[in-house]
Amino acid sequence: MDEAGRLLYANAHLHRQLGPLGETVSAAALYATWALPMLHSEALPTARMRGYWRGELELVGADGSYHPVTQTIEWRPADQSPSYLCLAYPLNDYDVYESRLRFKHLFEAHPQPMWVYDLETLRFLVVNAAAVAKYGYTEEEFLQLTIRDIRPREDLDRLSNNLQAAPARGAQQSGVWTHVKRDGTRIEVEISSHSVTLSGRPGRMVIAHDITNRLGLEAALHASRELKQLVINHIPHQIFWKGLDGAYLGCNTVFARFAGLANNGDVVGKRDQDLPWAHSAESIRADDRAIIASGEARLNEEGHMTLADGSAHWYVINKMPFHDQYGNTVGIVGTIEDITERKQAELTLQLRGRALEASVNAIVITAHAPEGELIEYANPAFLRLLGHAPEAVRGSDLQTLLGPQDRDKQEALRAAMRTRQEVTLMLRIRHRDGAQLWTQLHVAPVPAPGGEISHHVCVLTDMTAIIDYQAQLEHQANHDALTGLPNRALLNDRMAQAVTFSQRFQHSMWLVVIDLDNFKLVNDHLGHQAGDQLLCAIATRLQACVGEGDTVSRLGGDEFVLLLPVADLRPLPTVMQQVQDAIAAPVEVYGQTLTVTGSIGVSVYPDDGDEARQLLKHADIALYRAKEAGRNQVQFYEAAMNERITERALIEAELRHALARDQLSLVYQPKVDLHSGAITGMEALLRWRHPTLGMVSPARFIGVAEETGLIVGIGSWVLRTACAQARAWQDAGLPPLRVAVNLSARQFQDQRLSDEVQAALEDSGLAPPYLELELTESLMMHNVQAAVGAIESLKRLGIALSIDDFGTGYSSLAYLKQFPVDYLKIDQSFVRDMLTEPKVAAIVRSVIALGHSLGFRIIAEGVETAEQQAYLREQRCDEMQGYYFSRPLAPDAFAAKVTAARVCAGAGR
């Protein structure tokens, strides 16, 4: 044959032995399947390398017959086409040769799978028919495999370890292995092997005994025993069996645990007197004898036992005889069921039933039926809630009893009865007498064993009182408690709606803020009850002035708001006049007729803003302007108002930190004796230097300080600083001078004023005669009696007092004599005009004369010219201050001024 394995020539003897051969037959077709791997992997390569090969093979005839031969294969490279010459000689005596063929014929018919594998390559060398049948591989496929190929992947490491530990010679029992058949199924085999040398190569002959079925039977038997014991052990009841002599033969785990035994086997041979219930052993034994004698079982007998821990347990005991295969009674088998939980459950059910009966909530249990949810049970609370008798309720449809509902509620109720989840609904139901009730219905489905809903537990809670109370709370949350008008919260909501409406339909809207003028006087003089009656009367009148779609709101105190939408379609100026007239109309309160007026600020959508908050802010600004302009008037918002408010807000915000940031200071303006020209004292004046606003005029911030109350802290600082400075000048050698400090209305009304003045004097060390407090005329005339008391308290400290800006207020000469003051100060407005206007000059002369007649010294403010000085001196005015002599000076400049004046006075002498 050539190198490619094609048959080139066959002699006549080969044709006779094997039968006729085709012209194109392959040489490989002449060999048995098992011999082909040896031919290709061993015989031909060896012949090519050495020139020849000799060995035993098996040829196959055309009729399938086998012909064992000894074959010599020679390599002939020198021929025209290199080829192999194959000479085959029949083998007649198989026992003569140590060959693979011999081995194959030895174990071919063995019923167990057998094979020989090469120890070096682990490749199968020969396999028998049983192996081919068992594993599903053909003989040719087997000879292409190694013994690793029939092992599962997870056993390969174990196989490697086993091969390394196997003896080089002799037999080996390798134990049980898992092999994989050609179709992937696994079998369990027991392996035994023996070392062999086959065709000169070391190998092992293996016998594989399939024990898959045996292992399955053993496992099934073990599983059956284990299953029986497992079932017995996992039955939650105690199970035991005894012999005729009363000795226990076995039990389950539950019984063993109850008996205090470590495992089931410990019960064998024990009797009842050996177990925790020994005190009942005799009665148990007698009961067993009766069962054995009668051959009848005793079932469902209840009993109870007190355990060692003191707990009482209830049991159901079943005992019956058991027999051998011949029907003879050989003992007793019994079960003990602990029914303590059942007894407790019965008690719990009894208690729950009582709870249902005693519940204040209405509870019904309905059964699902084609005609509806029919009531099977209703507790007394349900009967009381709806006013029905028990016989009228049982069997009735729940939805019918609850009364008609609107479409949404009706559908929600039907859905609640269909769903598998708990549902809570708020329903308005009808009492038998027709009364409407608010109830919260909670529906809980109860599934039947098959899973479908069979019943519903419905709990109805009477929510009528709560709903009514919530409505009251909601009304209170959105309405003023005194007048019943919408409050700020409800007003904000309605303003937002009104703005949205006005935007959508292109209408204007007015927002009107009303503040009652001098309402505080009513509370102060007549009391808060009278003030409340007045507010309620005004609220009623305001409601009468507006239309159905308008809103009248009270924000608090004496402040009301009118929300007037669709302003462009109504004569709202007329409405504003009606509002003013309604407020100003007299009101009878506790037998007294009261008359108040109102200041009104108006903002208009969309001119003054397109947001509710902005409109309310601008209306407040307009209201502020109305009050500022004299009250009892209507002011519409203008942009300039906002600038004034912004200015005021800025001043207020910065003024709050001015003292802490050391931005405030005092300057001092000298007071001069008009006749001697000597400096008699000085007035402390407040100045504010702001880092960005610069020098802020007192006219810009004193009024803000008064309104916000900041003047109290600032005034205290001025008082203490002025006292300390006056004392410091005295300590520096300057002549003692009296310092004048202005008091604000808020300071004057403070009952602690005298204590504060005394503390300032003591802390600074300034003697009381050198402090003068200036009080405005209007401040004292507000409450004359209180003012007299306060002034007398201050005078007792030994300080001087003066009435500032005299002639600008509403002084009563009758009261003036009651004030124990030292000075009257003529306001600079009179000084400025007295030389040009005779009437003003007459006033100045009158004030000087009046003051002198009452014993007061007179001081003229704002003297700026020599003519003014001369006139005042001529009219015998005592002192003056003003720019003619000196502007207000910083402390150091004032000290220099005093020193210079002192030097001049000395030189003059």
PDB file of C-alpha atoms in Angstrom, residues 140-344:
ATOM      1  CA  GLU A 140     -13.047   2.116  17.132  1.00  0.00           C
ATOM      2  CA  GLU A 141     -14.222   5.143  19.212  1.00  0.00           C
ATOM      3  CA  PHE A 142     -13.047   3.486  22.418  1.00  0.00           C
ATOM      4  CA  LEU A 143      -9.526   2.986  21.039  1.00  0.00           C
ATOM      5  CA  GLN A 144      -9.320   6.744  20.312  1.00  0.00           C
ATOM      6  CA  LEU A 145     -10.096   7.595  23.969  1.00  0.00           C
ATOM      7  CA  THR A 146      -8.191   7.563  27.250  1.00  0.00           C
ATOM      8  CA  ILE A 147      -9.533   6.489  30.602  1.00  0.00           C
ATOM      9  CA  ARG A 148      -9.845  10.216  31.525  1.00  0.00           C
ATOM     10  CA  ASP A 149     -12.458  10.661  28.799  1.00  0.00           C
ATOM     11  CA  ILE A 150     -15.032   8.448  30.564  1.00  0.00           C
ATOM     12  CA  ARG A 151     -14.689  10.323  33.886  1.00  0.00           C
ATOM     13  CA  PRO A 152     -16.698  13.379  34.868  1.00  0.00           C
ATOM     14  CA  ARG A 153     -14.650  16.535  35.172  1.00  0.00           C
ATOM     15  CA  GLU A 154     -14.998  16.650  38.955  1.00  0.00           C
ATOM     16  CA  ASP A 155     -13.310  13.186  39.303  1.00  0.00           C
ATOM     17  CA  LEU A 156     -10.184  13.935  37.256  1.00  0.00           C
ATOM     18  CA  ASP A 157      -8.116  15.106  40.234  1.00  0.00           C
ATOM     19  CA  ARG A 158      -9.140  12.026  42.163  1.00  0.00           C
ATOM     20  CA  LEU A 159      -8.175   9.858  39.137  1.00  0.00           C
ATOM     21  CA  SER A 160      -4.731  11.467  38.973  1.00  0.00           C
ATOM     22  CA  ASN A 161      -4.181  10.828  42.674  1.00  0.00           C
ATOM     23  CA  ASN A 162      -5.363   7.228  42.298  1.00  0.00           C
ATOM     24  CA  LEU A 163      -3.013   6.563  39.362  1.00  0.00           C
ATOM     25  CA  GLN A 164      -0.063   7.946  41.304  1.00  0.00           C
ATOM     26  CA  ALA A 165      -0.898   5.742  44.316  1.00  0.00           C
ATOM     27  CA  ALA A 166      -1.549   2.581  42.272  1.00  0.00           C
ATOM     28  CA  PRO A 167       1.032  -0.268  42.680  1.00  0.00           C
ATOM     29  CA  ALA A 168       3.367  -0.833  39.753  1.00  0.00           C
ATOM     30  CA  ARG A 169       2.561  -4.546  39.701  1.00  0.00           C
ATOM     31  CA  GLY A 170      -0.221  -6.712  41.066  1.00  0.00           C
ATOM     32  CA  ALA A 171      -3.901  -6.220  41.706  1.00  0.00           C
ATOM     33  CA  GLN A 172      -5.753  -3.160  42.986  1.00  0.00           C
ATOM     34  CA  GLN A 173      -9.285  -2.600  44.258  1.00  0.00           C
ATOM     35  CA  SER A 174      -9.970   1.045  43.293  1.00  0.00           C
ATOM     36  CA  GLY A 175     -13.420   1.324  44.840  1.00  0.00           C
ATOM     37  CA  VAL A 176     -16.528   2.955  43.407  1.00  0.00           C
ATOM     38  CA  TRP A 177     -16.240   5.473  40.559  1.00  0.00           C
ATOM     39  CA  THR A 178     -18.588   7.484  38.418  1.00  0.00           C
ATOM     40  CA  HIS A 179     -18.232   6.881  34.678  1.00  0.00           C
ATOM     41  CA  VAL A 180     -19.840   8.850  31.849  1.00  0.00           C
ATOM     42  CA  LYS A 181     -21.399   6.953  28.951  1.00  0.00           C
ATOM     43  CA  ARG A 182     -21.357   8.175  25.373  1.00  0.00           C
ATOM     44  CA  ASP A 183     -24.887   9.664  25.740  1.00  0.00           C
ATOM     45  CA  GLY A 184     -23.814  11.630  28.828  1.00  0.00           C
ATOM     46  CA  THR A 185     -25.587   9.512  31.403  1.00  0.00           C
ATOM     47  CA  ARG A 186     -23.644   8.493  34.472  1.00  0.00           C
ATOM     48  CA  ILE A 187     -23.200   5.106  36.012  1.00  0.00           C
ATOM     49  CA  GLU A 188     -21.642   3.971  39.241  1.00  0.00           C
ATOM     50  CA  VAL A 189     -19.025   1.206  38.818  1.00  0.00           C
ATOM     51  CA  GLU A 190     -16.809  -0.788  41.162  1.00  0.00           C
ATOM     52  CA  ILE A 191     -13.294  -0.989  39.675  1.00  0.00           C
ATOM     53  CA  SER A 192     -10.715  -3.762  40.103  1.00  0.00           C
ATOM     54  CA  SER A 193      -7.511  -3.963  38.046  1.00  0.00           C
ATOM     55  CA  HIS A 194      -4.287  -5.894  37.557  1.00  0.00           C
ATOM     56  CA  SER A 195      -1.003  -4.967  35.971  1.00  0.00           C
ATOM     57  CA  VAL A 196      -0.261  -6.544  32.546  1.00  0.00           C
ATOM     58  CA  THR A 197       2.320  -6.166  29.784  1.00  0.00           C
ATOM     59  CA  LEU A 198       0.745  -6.142  26.392  1.00  0.00           C
ATOM     60  CA  SER A 199       2.874  -6.147  23.232  1.00  0.00           C
ATOM     61  CA  GLY A 200       5.773  -5.063  25.350  1.00  0.00           C
ATOM     62  CA  ARG A 201       3.966  -2.023  26.862  1.00  0.00           C
ATOM     63  CA  PRO A 202       3.023  -1.791  30.548  1.00  0.00           C
ATOM     64  CA  GLY A 203      -0.698  -1.480  31.167  1.00  0.00           C
ATOM     65  CA  ARG A 204      -3.530  -2.444  33.489  1.00  0.00           C
ATOM     66  CA  MET A 205      -6.408  -4.709  32.827  1.00  0.00           C
ATOM     67  CA  VAL A 206      -9.624  -3.292  34.314  1.00  0.00           C
ATOM     68  CA  ILE A 207     -12.912  -4.970  35.216  1.00  0.00           C
ATOM     69  CA  ALA A 208     -15.807  -2.504  35.750  1.00  0.00           C
ATOM     70  CA  HIS A 209     -18.776  -3.863  37.702  1.00  0.00           C
ATOM     71  CA  ASP A 210     -21.895  -1.699  37.271  1.00  0.00           C
ATOM     72  CA  ILE A 211     -23.423  -1.194  40.729  1.00  0.00           C
ATOM     73  CA  THR A 212     -25.760   1.668  39.801  1.00  0.00           C
ATOM     74  CA  ASN A 213     -28.919  -0.355  40.428  1.00  0.00           C
ATOM     75  CA  ARG A 214     -27.544  -1.872  43.630  1.00  0.00           C
ATOM     76  CA  LEU A 215     -26.682   1.540  45.012  1.00  0.00           C
ATOM     77  CA  GLY A 216     -30.120   2.793  43.977  1.00  0.00           C
ATOM     78  CA  LEU A 217     -31.820  -0.064  45.838  1.00  0.00           C
ATOM     79  CA  GLU A 218     -29.652   0.478  48.904  1.00  0.00           C
ATOM     80  CA  ALA A 219     -30.394   4.197  48.827  1.00  0.00           C
ATOM     81  CA  ALA A 220     -34.106   3.565  48.351  1.00  0.00           C
ATOM     82  CA  LEU A 221     -34.158   1.114  51.258  1.00  0.00           C
ATOM     83  CA  HIS A 222     -32.256   3.522  53.466  1.00  0.00           C
ATOM     84  CA  ALA A 223     -34.475   6.364  52.352  1.00  0.00           C
ATOM     85  CA  SER A 224     -37.579   4.311  53.108  1.00  0.00           C
ATOM     86  CA  ARG A 225     -36.396   3.599  56.642  1.00  0.00           C
ATOM     87  CA  GLU A 226     -35.278   7.160  57.126  1.00  0.00           C
ATOM     88  CA  LEU A 227     -38.506   8.467  55.639  1.00  0.00           C
ATOM     89  CA  LYS A 228     -40.613   6.373  57.994  1.00  0.00           C
ATOM     90  CA  GLN A 229     -38.637   7.576  60.997  1.00  0.00           C
ATOM     91  CA  LEU A 230     -38.562  11.103  59.606  1.00  0.00           C
ATOM     92  CA  VAL A 231     -42.323  11.086  59.180  1.00  0.00           C
ATOM     93  CA  ILE A 232     -42.838   9.760  62.675  1.00  0.00           C
ATOM     94  CA  ASN A 233     -40.375  12.241  64.134  1.00  0.00           C
ATOM     95  CA  HIS A 234     -41.947  15.166  62.345  1.00  0.00           C
ATOM     96  CA  ILE A 235     -45.494  14.405  63.292  1.00  0.00           C
ATOM     97  CA  PRO A 236     -46.130  17.120  65.878  1.00  0.00           C
ATOM     98  CA  HIS A 237     -47.830  14.690  68.220  1.00  0.00           C
ATOM     99  CA  GLN A 238     -46.204  12.233  70.628  1.00  0.00           C
ATOM    100  CA  ILE A 239     -46.117   8.662  69.248  1.00  0.00           C
ATOM    101  CA  PHE A 240     -45.087   5.591  71.227  1.00  0.00           C
ATOM    102  CA  TRP A 241     -45.451   1.828  71.206  1.00  0.00           C
ATOM    103  CA  LYS A 242     -45.206  -0.626  74.103  1.00  0.00           C
ATOM    104  CA  GLY A 243     -44.970  -4.341  74.616  1.00  0.00           C
ATOM    105  CA  LEU A 244     -47.476  -6.417  76.525  1.00  0.00           C
ATOM    106  CA  ASP A 245     -45.364  -6.070  79.653  1.00  0.00           C
ATOM    107  CA  GLY A 246     -45.717  -2.263  79.591  1.00  0.00           C
ATOM    108  CA  ALA A 247     -42.122  -1.607  78.543  1.00  0.00           C
ATOM    109  CA  TYR A 248     -41.646   0.935  75.790  1.00  0.00           C
ATOM    110  CA  LEU A 249     -40.411  -0.440  72.462  1.00  0.00           C
ATOM    111  CA  GLY A 250     -40.000   2.873  70.622  1.00  0.00           C
ATOM    112  CA  CYS A 251     -41.184   6.438  70.196  1.00  0.00           C
ATOM    113  CA  ASN A 252     -40.783   9.493  68.053  1.00  0.00           C
ATOM    114  CA  THR A 253     -38.655  12.552  68.756  1.00  0.00           C
ATOM    115  CA  VAL A 254     -41.561  14.579  70.197  1.00  0.00           C
ATOM    116  CA  PHE A 255     -42.298  11.884  72.776  1.00  0.00           C
ATOM    117  CA  ALA A 256     -38.611  11.516  73.668  1.00  0.00           C
ATOM    118  CA  ARG A 257     -38.246  15.255  74.152  1.00  0.00           C
ATOM    119  CA  PHE A 258     -41.359  15.422  76.320  1.00  0.00           C
ATOM    120  CA  ALA A 259     -40.051  12.496  78.366  1.00  0.00           C
ATOM    121  CA  GLY A 260     -36.743  14.292  78.895  1.00  0.00           C
ATOM    122  CA  LEU A 261     -34.707  11.775  76.869  1.00  0.00           C
ATOM    123  CA  ALA A 262     -31.714  12.649  74.729  1.00  0.00           C
ATOM    124  CA  ASN A 263     -32.810  10.492  71.777  1.00  0.00           C
ATOM    125  CA  ASN A 264     -35.512   8.079  70.691  1.00  0.00           C
ATOM    126  CA  GLY A 265     -33.539   4.939  71.507  1.00  0.00           C
ATOM    127  CA  ASP A 266     -33.288   5.831  75.192  1.00  0.00           C
ATOM    128  CA  VAL A 267     -36.982   5.018  75.683  1.00  0.00           C
ATOM    129  CA  VAL A 268     -36.543   1.301  74.896  1.00  0.00           C
ATOM    130  CA  GLY A 269     -37.081  -0.803  78.024  1.00  0.00           C
ATOM    131  CA  LYS A 270     -38.346   2.056  80.159  1.00  0.00           C
ATOM    132  CA  ARG A 271     -41.700   2.008  81.859  1.00  0.00           C
ATOM    133  CA  ASP A 272     -44.097   4.795  82.828  1.00  0.00           C
ATOM    134  CA  GLN A 273     -42.800   4.806  86.392  1.00  0.00           C
ATOM    135  CA  ASP A 274     -39.370   5.728  84.976  1.00  0.00           C
ATOM    136  CA  LEU A 275     -40.670   8.846  83.217  1.00  0.00           C
ATOM    137  CA  PRO A 276     -41.826  12.291  84.405  1.00  0.00           C
ATOM    138  CA  TRP A 277     -45.447  11.146  84.715  1.00  0.00           C
ATOM    139  CA  ALA A 278     -44.552   8.398  87.214  1.00  0.00           C
ATOM    140  CA  HIS A 279     -47.325   9.613  89.562  1.00  0.00           C
ATOM    141  CA  SER A 280     -49.864   8.457  86.946  1.00  0.00           C
ATOM    142  CA  ALA A 281     -48.087   5.198  86.052  1.00  0.00           C
ATOM    143  CA  GLU A 282     -50.624   2.876  87.762  1.00  0.00           C
ATOM    144  CA  SER A 283     -53.675   4.404  86.089  1.00  0.00           C
ATOM    145  CA  ILE A 284     -51.871   4.361  82.712  1.00  0.00           C
ATOM    146  CA  ARG A 285     -50.966   0.672  83.170  1.00  0.00           C
ATOM    147  CA  ALA A 286     -54.561  -0.217  84.093  1.00  0.00           C
ATOM    148  CA  ASP A 287     -55.820   1.592  81.013  1.00  0.00           C
ATOM    149  CA  ASP A 288     -53.303  -0.334  78.833  1.00  0.00           C
ATOM    150  CA  ARG A 289     -54.463  -3.692  80.263  1.00  0.00           C
ATOM    151  CA  ALA A 290     -58.085  -2.868  79.509  1.00  0.00           C
ATOM    152  CA  ILE A 291     -57.247  -2.064  75.880  1.00  0.00           C
ATOM    153  CA  ILE A 292     -55.230  -5.278  75.481  1.00  0.00           C
ATOM    154  CA  ALA A 293     -57.999  -7.342  77.079  1.00  0.00           C
ATOM    155  CA  SER A 294     -60.802  -5.833  74.999  1.00  0.00           C
ATOM    156  CA  GLY A 295     -58.861  -5.392  71.810  1.00  0.00           C
ATOM    157  CA  GLU A 296     -60.637  -2.070  71.297  1.00  0.00           C
ATOM    158  CA  ALA A 297     -59.069   1.329  70.857  1.00  0.00           C
ATOM    159  CA  ARG A 298     -59.705   4.302  73.111  1.00  0.00           C
ATOM    160  CA  LEU A 299     -59.814   7.492  71.088  1.00  0.00           C
ATOM    161  CA  ASN A 300     -60.035  11.264  71.728  1.00  0.00           C
ATOM    162  CA  GLU A 301     -59.824  11.095  75.494  1.00  0.00           C
ATOM    163  CA  GLU A 302     -58.911  14.476  76.989  1.00  0.00           C
ATOM    164  CA  GLY A 303     -56.755  14.959  80.046  1.00  0.00           C
ATOM    165  CA  HIS A 304     -54.476  17.523  81.565  1.00  0.00           C
ATOM    166  CA  MET A 305     -51.147  17.469  83.348  1.00  0.00           C
ATOM    167  CA  THR A 306     -49.205  20.018  85.394  1.00  0.00           C
ATOM    168  CA  LEU A 307     -45.569  20.037  84.304  1.00  0.00           C
ATOM    169  CA  ALA A 308     -42.526  20.570  86.479  1.00  0.00           C
ATOM    170  CA  ASP A 309     -42.428  24.276  85.609  1.00  0.00           C
ATOM    171  CA  GLY A 310     -45.972  24.678  86.956  1.00  0.00           C
ATOM    172  CA  SER A 311     -47.653  25.122  83.585  1.00  0.00           C
ATOM    173  CA  ALA A 312     -50.861  23.217  82.899  1.00  0.00           C
ATOM    174  CA  HIS A 313     -51.159  21.358  79.588  1.00  0.00           C
ATOM    175  CA  TRP A 314     -54.174  19.719  77.966  1.00  0.00           C
ATOM    176  CA  TYR A 315     -53.907  16.579  75.842  1.00  0.00           C
ATOM    177  CA  VAL A 316     -55.975  14.326  73.557  1.00  0.00           C
ATOM    178  CA  ILE A 317     -54.855  10.681  73.957  1.00  0.00           C
ATOM    179  CA  ASN A 318     -55.461   7.884  71.439  1.00  0.00           C
ATOM    180  CA  LYS A 319     -54.374   4.289  72.200  1.00  0.00           C
ATOM    181  CA  MET A 320     -55.040   1.069  70.311  1.00  0.00           C
ATOM    182  CA  PRO A 321     -53.664  -2.478  70.229  1.00  0.00           C
ATOM    183  CA  PHE A 322     -51.236  -3.525  67.458  1.00  0.00           C
ATOM    184  CA  HIS A 323     -50.791  -7.045  66.134  1.00  0.00           C
ATOM    185  CA  ASP A 324     -48.195  -9.312  64.590  1.00  0.00           C
ATOM    186  CA  GLN A 325     -48.519 -10.980  61.209  1.00  0.00           C
ATOM    187  CA  TYR A 326     -50.730 -13.668  62.732  1.00  0.00           C
ATOM    188  CA  GLY A 327     -53.217 -11.183  64.232  1.00  0.00           C
ATOM    189  CA  ASN A 328     -52.037 -11.637  67.812  1.00  0.00           C
ATOM    190  CA  THR A 329     -51.958  -8.549  70.029  1.00  0.00           C
ATOM    191  CA  VAL A 330     -48.323  -7.821  70.771  1.00  0.00           C
ATOM    192  CA  GLY A 331     -48.546  -4.360  72.321  1.00  0.00           C
ATOM    193  CA  ILE A 332     -50.096  -0.944  72.289  1.00  0.00           C
ATOM    194  CA  VAL A 333     -49.450   2.013  69.981  1.00  0.00           C
ATOM    195  CA  GLY A 334     -50.570   5.461  71.013  1.00  0.00           C
ATOM    196  CA  THR A 335     -50.528   9.147  70.175  1.00  0.00           C
ATOM    197  CA  ILE A 336     -50.698  12.112  72.510  1.00  0.00           C
ATOM    198  CA  GLU A 337     -51.688  15.488  71.060  1.00  0.00           C
ATOM    199  CA  ASP A 338     -50.962  18.596  73.078  1.00  0.00           C
ATOM    200  CA  ILE A 339     -54.166  20.664  72.729  1.00  0.00           C
ATOM    201  CA  THR A 340     -53.096  23.404  75.124  1.00  0.00           C
ATOM    202  CA  GLU A 341     -52.911  25.910  72.283  1.00  0.00           C
ATOM    203  CA  ARG A 342     -56.318  24.790  71.053  1.00  0.00           C
ATOM    204  CA  LYS A 343     -57.771  25.262  74.517  1.00  0.00           C
ATOM    205  CA  GLN A 344     -56.133  28.660  74.698  1.00  0.00           C
TER     206      GLN A 344
END
